[in-house]
XYZ file of C-alpha atoms in Angstrom:
478
model
C -41.201 86.884 78.191
C -41.853 84.518 81.067
C -40.617 85.238 84.600
C -37.213 83.548 84.708
C -37.526 82.762 88.404
C -40.371 80.359 87.567
C -38.102 78.491 85.165
C -35.095 78.147 87.448
C -35.731 75.997 90.532
C -33.235 73.963 92.509
C -34.329 70.800 90.713
C -34.354 72.376 87.218
C -32.154 70.329 84.908
C -29.609 72.411 83.019
C -27.978 71.133 79.850
C -25.808 72.807 77.245
C -26.882 72.699 73.617
C -24.341 70.919 71.376
C -21.859 73.734 70.830
C -18.626 74.631 69.106
C -16.003 77.101 70.293
C -14.479 79.468 67.744
C -11.517 81.555 68.841
C -11.472 85.001 67.230
C -9.040 87.740 68.296
C -8.462 85.908 71.600
C -12.188 85.765 72.282
C -14.197 82.552 72.692
C -17.322 82.527 70.546
C -19.642 79.741 71.660
C -21.843 78.753 68.714
C -24.832 76.412 68.489
C -24.587 75.308 64.838
C -28.091 73.807 64.745
C -29.794 77.106 65.585
C -27.262 79.881 64.963
C -27.332 80.937 68.629
C -24.036 82.296 69.961
C -22.378 84.176 72.790
C -18.884 85.375 73.610
C -17.898 83.930 76.966
C -14.996 83.662 79.383
C -13.637 80.951 81.661
C -16.730 80.584 83.898
C -19.096 80.263 80.933
C -16.893 77.645 79.269
C -16.551 75.723 82.503
C -20.313 75.844 83.111
C -21.086 74.562 79.620
C -18.613 71.743 80.070
C -20.297 70.687 83.348
C -23.700 70.780 81.637
C -22.958 68.489 78.694
C -25.222 66.065 80.473
C -28.280 67.346 82.433
C -27.411 68.577 85.910
C -29.702 70.110 88.592
C -29.399 73.815 89.278
C -28.620 73.104 92.957
C -25.509 71.160 91.918
C -24.440 73.989 89.646
C -24.689 76.482 92.526
C -22.473 74.239 94.622
C -19.876 73.956 91.861
C -19.763 77.742 91.294
C -20.431 79.224 94.767
C -18.648 82.520 94.139
C -20.146 83.355 90.737
C -23.384 85.173 90.032
C -24.478 81.934 88.444
C -28.201 82.695 88.180
C -27.555 85.745 85.992
C -25.115 83.762 83.846
C -27.640 80.949 83.360
C -30.374 83.451 82.482
C -28.134 85.047 79.851
C -27.166 81.678 78.397
C -30.773 80.501 78.320
C -32.138 83.533 76.498
C -29.139 83.420 74.169
C -30.143 79.896 73.144
C -26.981 78.307 74.554
C -28.468 76.113 77.294
C -31.687 74.195 77.924
C -33.760 74.269 81.086
C -35.690 71.015 81.624
C -35.103 70.228 77.956
C -36.595 73.561 76.867
C -34.645 75.969 74.660
C -35.559 79.612 74.055
C -34.806 79.253 70.343
C -37.065 76.233 69.709
C -39.975 78.230 68.301
C -37.747 80.382 66.099
C -35.950 77.340 64.689
C -39.293 75.662 63.967
C -40.665 78.766 62.261
C -37.553 79.172 60.108
C -37.720 75.489 59.169
C -41.336 75.914 58.119
C -40.437 78.922 55.998
C -37.762 76.926 54.202
C -40.308 74.231 53.278
C -43.074 76.568 52.164
C -43.684 76.865 48.415
C -45.640 80.024 47.636
C -44.048 82.141 44.891
C -45.724 85.531 44.930
C -42.856 87.527 43.450
C -42.690 87.569 39.648
C -39.680 89.197 38.001
C -40.340 90.190 34.397
C -37.518 90.300 31.887
C -39.644 93.028 30.335
C -37.132 93.708 27.610
C -33.630 92.563 26.772
C -32.885 95.899 25.145
C -30.994 98.569 27.070
C -29.714 102.061 26.382
C -26.587 101.354 28.452
C -23.720 98.931 27.890
C -22.606 98.232 31.461
C -19.339 96.295 31.470
C -20.478 93.698 33.995
C -24.154 93.270 33.010
C -25.215 89.763 34.026
C -28.511 90.103 32.123
C -26.933 90.815 28.738
C -27.706 88.230 26.049
C -26.520 89.370 22.629
C -28.554 86.846 20.654
C -31.876 88.072 22.102
C -30.988 91.686 22.689
C -34.195 93.115 21.205
C -36.747 90.688 22.667
C -39.734 92.165 24.481
C -42.115 90.366 26.808
C -45.745 90.553 25.675
C -48.732 91.381 27.857
C -50.536 88.098 27.244
C -47.681 86.086 28.762
C -47.491 88.432 31.758
C -51.215 88.176 32.444
C -51.073 84.383 32.092
C -48.218 84.143 34.591
C -49.938 86.400 37.134
C -53.176 84.429 36.821
C -51.324 81.132 37.298
C -49.707 82.431 40.490
C -52.979 83.875 41.749
C -54.911 80.678 41.067
C -52.367 78.447 42.816
C -51.089 80.647 45.629
C -53.538 83.484 46.170
C -53.368 87.243 45.881
C -50.780 89.787 47.097
C -48.512 89.261 44.107
C -45.579 91.572 43.421
C -44.524 92.074 39.805
C -41.074 93.517 39.097
C -40.303 95.224 35.784
C -36.716 94.311 34.999
C -34.513 94.394 31.935
C -32.509 95.448 30.050
C -34.016 98.838 30.721
C -37.789 98.537 31.249
C -38.438 102.252 30.774
C -37.590 101.868 27.088
C -41.103 100.379 26.986
C -42.839 102.930 29.161
C -45.781 103.257 26.772
C -46.361 99.489 26.991
C -45.783 99.539 30.727
C -48.565 102.043 31.277
C -50.989 99.770 29.465
C -49.769 96.642 31.241
C -49.915 98.129 34.740
C -53.423 99.506 34.289
C -54.690 96.310 32.640
C -53.232 94.073 35.342
C -54.644 96.255 38.119
C -58.065 96.003 36.502
C -57.933 92.183 36.691
C -55.813 91.794 39.854
C -56.514 94.827 42.084
C -54.268 93.561 44.904
C -51.170 93.373 42.718
C -48.126 95.456 43.620
C -45.459 96.662 41.229
C -41.770 97.377 41.393
C -39.251 98.499 38.799
C -35.470 98.298 38.521
C -34.159 101.044 36.265
C -30.939 102.843 35.398
C -32.854 106.107 35.785
C -31.447 107.773 32.670
C -34.832 107.938 30.910
C -36.731 109.339 33.880
C -38.951 112.342 33.234
C -41.936 114.057 34.832
C -44.533 111.878 33.086
C -42.883 108.629 34.163
C -42.253 109.839 37.690
C -45.881 110.933 38.142
C -47.131 107.576 36.804
C -44.889 105.602 39.170
C -46.110 107.632 42.121
C -49.773 107.366 41.140
C -49.639 103.580 40.964
C -47.434 103.174 44.050
C -44.692 101.445 42.088
C -41.573 100.759 44.170
C -38.417 101.966 42.447
C -34.855 100.725 42.519
C -32.254 102.773 40.681
C -28.937 101.233 39.653
C -25.969 103.529 40.166
C -22.415 102.635 41.180
C -20.957 106.054 41.920
C -21.458 109.795 41.789
C -18.639 110.659 39.382
C -17.216 109.403 36.087
C -14.603 107.173 37.735
C -16.720 105.369 40.325
C -19.562 104.959 37.826
C -17.317 104.268 34.833
C -18.634 100.751 34.160
C -22.165 102.040 33.541
C -21.844 103.705 30.155
C -23.954 104.579 27.136
C -23.223 102.903 23.804
C -20.782 105.662 22.861
C -18.791 105.212 26.066
C -20.059 108.223 28.011
C -20.807 107.575 31.664
C -24.457 107.499 32.708
C -23.792 109.058 36.114
C -25.219 112.558 35.564
C -28.304 111.309 33.727
C -29.014 108.806 36.509
C -28.611 111.480 39.182
C -31.003 113.719 37.234
C -33.457 110.812 37.107
C -33.248 110.309 40.871
C -33.900 114.006 41.466
C -36.912 113.830 39.152
C -38.313 110.953 41.187
C -38.025 112.950 44.402
C -39.601 115.948 42.687
C -42.813 113.929 42.462
C -42.518 112.437 45.959
C -41.257 109.008 44.999
C -38.825 107.301 47.379
C -36.386 105.239 45.278
C -33.719 102.933 46.633
C -30.232 102.663 45.150
C -28.531 99.472 43.937
C -24.735 99.606 43.899
C -22.549 96.865 42.441
C -19.167 96.658 44.167
C -16.158 96.386 41.861
C -12.511 97.347 41.982
C -13.503 100.544 40.166
C -15.694 101.916 42.949
C -14.718 100.049 46.138
C -12.945 103.083 47.607
C -15.921 105.352 46.938
C -18.846 103.282 48.249
C -19.313 105.339 51.426
C -18.906 108.631 49.564
C -21.541 107.472 47.087
C -23.942 106.481 49.867
C -23.432 109.798 51.633
C -23.999 111.836 48.482
C -27.084 109.849 47.546
C -28.390 110.289 51.087
C -28.022 114.039 50.662
C -30.175 113.819 47.537
C -32.815 111.819 49.417
C -31.953 108.094 49.119
C -32.512 106.186 52.350
C -32.370 102.524 51.343
C -29.421 100.862 49.614
C -28.633 97.448 48.205
C -24.887 96.906 47.809
C -24.436 93.923 45.506
C -21.523 91.640 44.770
C -20.141 91.271 41.270
C -21.893 88.450 39.375
C -19.991 86.558 36.630
C -22.747 86.062 34.053
C -23.540 87.780 30.753
C -20.873 90.415 30.093
C -19.701 89.813 33.648
C -18.074 86.537 32.618
C -15.217 88.418 30.987
C -14.425 90.774 33.849
C -14.335 88.521 36.880
C -10.569 88.538 37.350
C -10.071 92.298 37.161
C -13.405 93.600 38.489
C -14.522 91.283 41.322
C -13.289 92.181 44.804
C -10.982 89.740 46.533
C -11.776 88.436 50.014
C -9.906 91.132 51.926
C -11.413 93.938 49.857
C -14.926 92.574 50.226
C -14.668 92.254 54.010
C -13.168 95.721 54.349
C -15.937 97.378 52.337
C -18.734 95.482 54.091
C -17.277 96.331 57.501
C -17.054 99.995 56.522
C -20.695 99.937 55.408
C -21.802 98.459 58.760
C -19.884 101.096 60.714
C -21.033 103.914 58.417
C -24.707 102.999 58.818
C -24.382 102.451 62.579
C -22.619 105.762 63.175
C -24.952 107.693 60.881
C -28.160 106.293 62.399
C -26.910 106.684 65.971
C -26.884 110.455 65.445
C -30.381 110.763 63.959
C -33.357 112.139 65.857
C -35.746 111.910 62.891
C -36.558 108.381 61.679
C -36.937 109.747 58.139
C -33.177 110.245 58.041
C -32.238 106.652 58.884
C -30.210 104.680 56.334
C -30.648 100.975 55.657
C -28.744 98.499 53.481
C -30.263 95.128 52.666
C -27.235 92.867 53.069
C -26.348 94.515 56.381
C -29.902 94.006 57.639
C -29.852 90.360 56.546
C -26.598 89.703 58.394
C -27.835 91.424 61.552
C -31.166 89.569 61.478
C -29.333 86.261 61.258
C -26.741 87.014 63.926
C -28.950 88.740 66.493
C -32.420 87.290 65.955
C -31.699 84.000 64.098
C -34.202 85.099 61.451
C -34.101 85.218 57.668
C -35.043 88.618 56.305
C -35.083 87.817 52.615
C -35.461 84.756 50.412
C -31.762 84.731 49.480
C -30.870 84.066 53.126
C -33.149 81.039 53.407
C -32.067 77.482 52.688
C -33.068 76.572 50.068
C -33.208 80.061 48.587
C -36.368 81.531 47.086
C -35.810 80.279 43.536
C -39.053 78.560 42.529
C -40.332 78.764 46.130
C -40.874 82.438 46.759
C -40.229 83.854 43.324
C -40.420 83.096 39.625
C -39.062 84.910 36.605
C -40.574 85.363 33.166
C -38.123 85.690 30.292
C -38.708 88.045 27.389
C -39.584 84.967 25.313
C -42.337 83.903 27.724
C -40.385 81.059 29.323
C -40.795 80.668 33.069
C -37.702 80.304 35.283
C -37.236 79.756 39.037
C -35.193 82.993 39.291
C -34.190 85.771 36.909
C -30.513 84.952 37.420
C -31.133 81.660 35.605
C -32.488 83.261 32.445
C -30.037 82.211 29.757
C -29.844 81.229 26.107
C -29.124 77.560 26.762
C -32.552 77.196 28.459
C -31.121 74.855 31.095
C -33.356 76.317 33.780
C -36.589 76.741 31.835
C -39.582 75.353 33.720
C -41.860 75.655 30.692
C -43.330 78.287 28.417
C -45.990 80.038 30.443
C -48.643 79.306 27.807
C -48.142 75.553 28.289
C -48.906 75.630 32.037
C -52.440 75.023 33.276
C -51.779 74.479 36.990
C -48.695 76.217 38.362
C -48.539 74.280 41.642
C -48.494 70.982 39.749
C -45.920 72.253 37.258
C -43.541 73.370 40.003
C -44.049 70.132 41.908
C -43.170 68.057 38.818
C -40.437 70.291 37.381
C -36.942 68.794 37.475
C -35.533 72.323 37.222
C -37.402 73.467 40.321
C -36.527 70.287 42.205
C -32.838 70.976 41.536
C -33.252 74.424 43.072
C -35.102 73.012 46.091
C -32.266 70.512 46.583
C -29.752 73.366 46.871
C -29.854 73.419 50.657
C -27.454 73.262 53.583
C -27.931 69.607 54.426
C -27.281 68.517 50.816
C -23.979 70.375 50.448
C -21.211 68.569 52.310
C -19.164 71.617 53.267
C -22.221 73.605 54.341
C -23.753 70.791 56.404
C -20.628 70.625 58.570
C -20.075 74.374 58.873
C -20.331 75.988 62.294
C -21.919 79.064 60.690
C -24.477 77.149 58.618
C -27.519 78.727 60.253
C -26.023 82.212 60.465
C -24.751 82.486 56.895
C -27.162 84.857 55.168
C -26.570 83.940 51.536
C -27.748 80.673 49.995
C -28.220 81.818 46.394
C -28.491 78.891 43.968
C -27.516 81.154 41.072
C -24.299 82.145 42.800
C -23.293 78.499 43.288
C -24.103 77.661 39.677
C -22.314 80.567 38.009
C -19.253 80.510 40.245
C -18.888 76.736 40.597
C -20.831 75.269 37.669
C -23.042 73.234 39.998
C -25.918 73.772 42.406
C -24.409 71.249 44.793
C -21.704 73.659 45.906
C -21.316 76.328 48.606
C -21.647 80.013 47.818
C -18.654 81.844 46.392
C -18.893 83.940 49.577
C -18.201 80.967 51.860
C -14.808 82.205 53.076
C -16.163 85.738 53.303
C -18.793 84.627 55.828
C -16.224 82.630 57.801
C -14.515 85.963 58.406
C -17.408 88.419 58.366
C -19.642 86.625 60.870
C -17.187 86.464 63.816
C -15.956 89.958 63.021
C -19.526 91.277 63.264
C -20.059 89.360 66.500
C -16.995 91.040 67.949
C -18.294 94.466 66.889
C -21.565 93.694 68.663
C -19.819 92.348 71.777
C -17.644 95.431 72.032
C -20.702 97.642 71.417
C -19.062 99.215 68.401
C -22.314 98.617 66.554
C -25.885 98.420 67.848
C -28.420 96.189 66.053
C -31.061 98.917 66.416
C -28.910 101.201 64.272
C -28.643 98.641 61.455
C -32.146 97.171 61.284
């Protein structure tokens, strides 16, 4: 960081960035909508910003505020991205880098709908498609897709085995992983599993090939995990917990994916604590998604606004308080949505493709359906084929296909400036969720805000207040 004294001279012109003032719990949050910069300020700060709406020399500012420690205030406002010094803003480089990221097209994440079959019948499963329930993705289509990505966008590709339940095809998976590694040695693998089929052989294989593992589990008892059942209605909880323990037995480090519903909302923290005690350190707490079987349960399973905010706030505080006590970094807990929110609020950065605008669909990721059709995102895999780019076997140059695809162009157009409500929103560059799939499934159109719009209008200032009051520390969340 440059020496601030070299930036602030008597003739330095000071100007406030175009700002908005949001009043929250009797506090004034000054927000720069174009960058996401913010600060909570009192009377002197507001008065200073008002005087600086047009450029004014620092000497004049000192004369206007002779009794205030004005240099320290200006330094804080400058490094917070609230004011400009000689037309220079501390956030300029970050804003430019984030803009570049949002324009970059380089999908290196490939999600495989490896099978549509599953040994569970989760009540809210967004991936469930009855008409194609036994489809399996073949190796030839996978290899073709990986080669297309590699040829157009280079190496360092991540392939995710998804389902259904991918471990129902473990024998095929072993072949596919080894064969792909032989042709693409830089490839990385990940798997999302319900964990109920885990055994020593599978766990050893996953460890040997450095396959990242996400385990889906909503609770640690029959009630909190009641929506994740076998075909006969028995809960999968104990089998999943046994699977997690088997993974740790062979030195794997799985993460846990938890879907919030009215069934488990009161037990989220208990579940995280119990899973931590088993060895889980990273969590992804997901919102209910109204697709597949989930279409039928939206009204009685999805959390309302107040419930969602309360749970997310509790998660932030739980993680902060837990991590603040740790002396060993191996015992730190992280949760992806909490990290994304903190990155946006504190550092104006996007952590993950879902927090970029447009989102990563077709830009940073692609999905391959069990039938070999290529999609911009796995959430768009559906029977009506509305979001099919093409069958992977018909594509010769992936970059050209994405450039010319109307489906992909629709996803690219799902961005802040093209959505009226979003383009005018004070929180538009702090909101950490720009999922095209969410807009489509909740609103029937990509040209709509996220279903979490009102949630962020409440959650963002609440989190800012927690930071301002030092109730949470970013270092404990990130």
